[in-house]
Amino acid sequence: MSPNPSHGAMNFSLPPDLQKYLSSIDDFITTKINPLQASNDNSRFFDHRREHARTDWDNKGLPRDEWEDLLASARKLADEAGFYRFCLPEEFGGQNGGNLWMAVIRIHLAKKGLGLFNDLQNEHSIVGNFPDVLMVKEFGTPEQKQKFIAGRLEGKVGFTFGLTEPEHGSDATHMSTWAERFRKDGVEGWKINGKKMWISGIHKATHCLTFARTDGKAGDAIGITAFFVPKDAPGFEIESYEWTFNMPTDHATLKFTDVFVPDSAVLGKVGHGLPIAQTFVHENRLRQAASSLGAAEYCIEESIKYARKRKPFGKELSTNQSIQFPIVELSTQAAMLKLLILKTATEMDGMTQKEIERDLGDKVSMCNYWGNRLCTQAADRAMQIHGGIGYSRHKAFEHIYRHHRRYRITEGSEEIQMRKVAAYLFGYMGPRKAELSKL
């Protein structure tokens, strides 16, 4: 029996314009990016040689210049074609790309596997993500916007994000880095002392957006200030680069010894730096979940194809339930996760930041922690199904596993995300707080 049309229906189809845009991205990859990847043995950065080709082992494990130059060339092509700045406001050359479109694009690209079009190991993509630009747009002075937005897009300046410390990660409000009022050569400003750790990209950046306590006590949300600290400032030291599961590394430990910055280096209001650190965290977490989902779908699809083609004992591997059932579970989880990601992204596009935090913070965390976990599970299962070749570097699974395993820790650890979901479920925060507190 057909349903009564007056009852309405939910639409689960992607907008036609979005589908058309994905096709234009694919055409661009085929005509511009793939030929670049195929030239000058650039395939070495993506095939079994990738980790060695990318890593300068004799230079602190940092990315080789040839690798980063190749990524820059791809971004330049994408910028010229109008894809790179897609999510930025029109005033910065973008198209005001929303959360739904960005989520779909990131799923689409990650599902293709490894390639110059999208390499998440260093957040490279032909469709860029610009949390730094949006952060400065929201909180910066006109002078800061000119320097750190226009200059960043022109490739003249760039800044890293200095929040985590050797002794403080998820408990950022307990940070030890301290800044105090100081006057130097007649200039009013601040003197910063402390350490930061896992500061990504400082080898190329000109500044570090450093968060330091300027007032209050450990644990206070108020009293933390954000400072643009030049990398060449006296007392600014890169102590080491930490080698990680997936190389190369660009994750540094920094030391600040009486580093002076003028008042003009403060981003936003003094003592109110924590909201800056949390700016666009929901957008970033959802986009990260989308990329993990796309990578998981790649692993699942490759496993299905391999299991159909492989014939041990003269029989297709895919006829075994021990092969079928794990893929069934992963595919089911991926299908449900995709719906939650797209629904959440759609709702976010109609909300303010405050409304997103109040009503959707738990859904974003659900997407993020489960997407990242699902990806590592799918990569691990793909290795198992492919056997020896799956474990080798001739397949992408080990690379995907090593990289996406990181996301279960960064951008809010899995446990932090789950704790946030629990807080919404039990009414300690979120839309049911008033209701459940009366029980």
XYZ file of C-alpha atoms in Angstrom, residues 106-107 110 120 123 245 281-297 299 330 333-334 337-338 340-341 363-381 397 399-418:
71
model
C 35.596 14.722 2.500
C 33.847 11.339 2.465
C 38.841 9.765 1.377
C 45.141 13.399 5.411
C 45.638 17.632 6.375
C 53.480 5.937 14.480
C 35.737 22.578 17.008
C 32.407 21.043 15.988
C 33.017 21.695 12.301
C 36.502 20.215 12.507
C 35.379 17.146 14.428
C 32.578 16.460 11.978
C 34.859 16.877 8.954
C 37.405 14.579 10.558
C 34.667 11.992 11.103
C 33.690 12.314 7.458
C 37.250 11.664 6.315
C 37.539 8.644 8.601
C 34.264 7.301 7.258
C 35.466 7.705 3.676
C 38.709 5.896 4.456
C 36.744 3.118 6.190
C 34.534 2.730 3.117
C 38.973 -0.387 3.158
C 31.591 -2.779 9.297
C 28.151 0.687 11.004
C 29.403 2.756 8.064
C 27.363 6.608 10.622
C 26.982 8.240 7.225
C 24.242 10.592 11.313
C 27.091 12.645 9.815
C 25.922 14.169 17.933
C 29.184 15.689 16.703
C 31.091 13.714 19.331
C 29.243 10.520 18.387
C 30.258 10.991 14.755
C 33.843 11.796 15.629
C 34.711 9.049 18.075
C 32.881 6.349 16.173
C 34.153 7.433 12.755
C 37.757 7.334 13.894
C 37.358 3.986 15.617
C 35.479 2.513 12.661
C 38.264 3.525 10.287
C 40.959 1.746 12.277
C 38.756 -1.333 12.584
C 38.083 -1.356 8.839
C 41.771 -0.957 8.032
C 42.692 -3.747 10.424
C 40.044 -6.059 8.915
C 45.706 -0.235 4.720
C 49.129 3.623 6.196
C 45.448 4.353 6.795
C 45.547 2.489 10.088
C 48.672 4.243 11.335
C 47.371 7.671 10.428
C 43.764 7.410 11.522
C 44.760 5.753 14.788
C 46.009 9.201 15.737
C 42.537 10.694 15.474
C 41.297 8.553 18.333
C 43.568 10.725 20.505
C 43.772 14.150 18.870
C 40.982 16.731 18.382
C 39.496 15.466 21.650
C 40.326 11.897 22.647
C 37.845 9.084 22.223
C 37.234 9.080 25.963
C 36.608 12.835 26.075
C 34.108 12.514 23.225
C 32.289 9.676 24.957
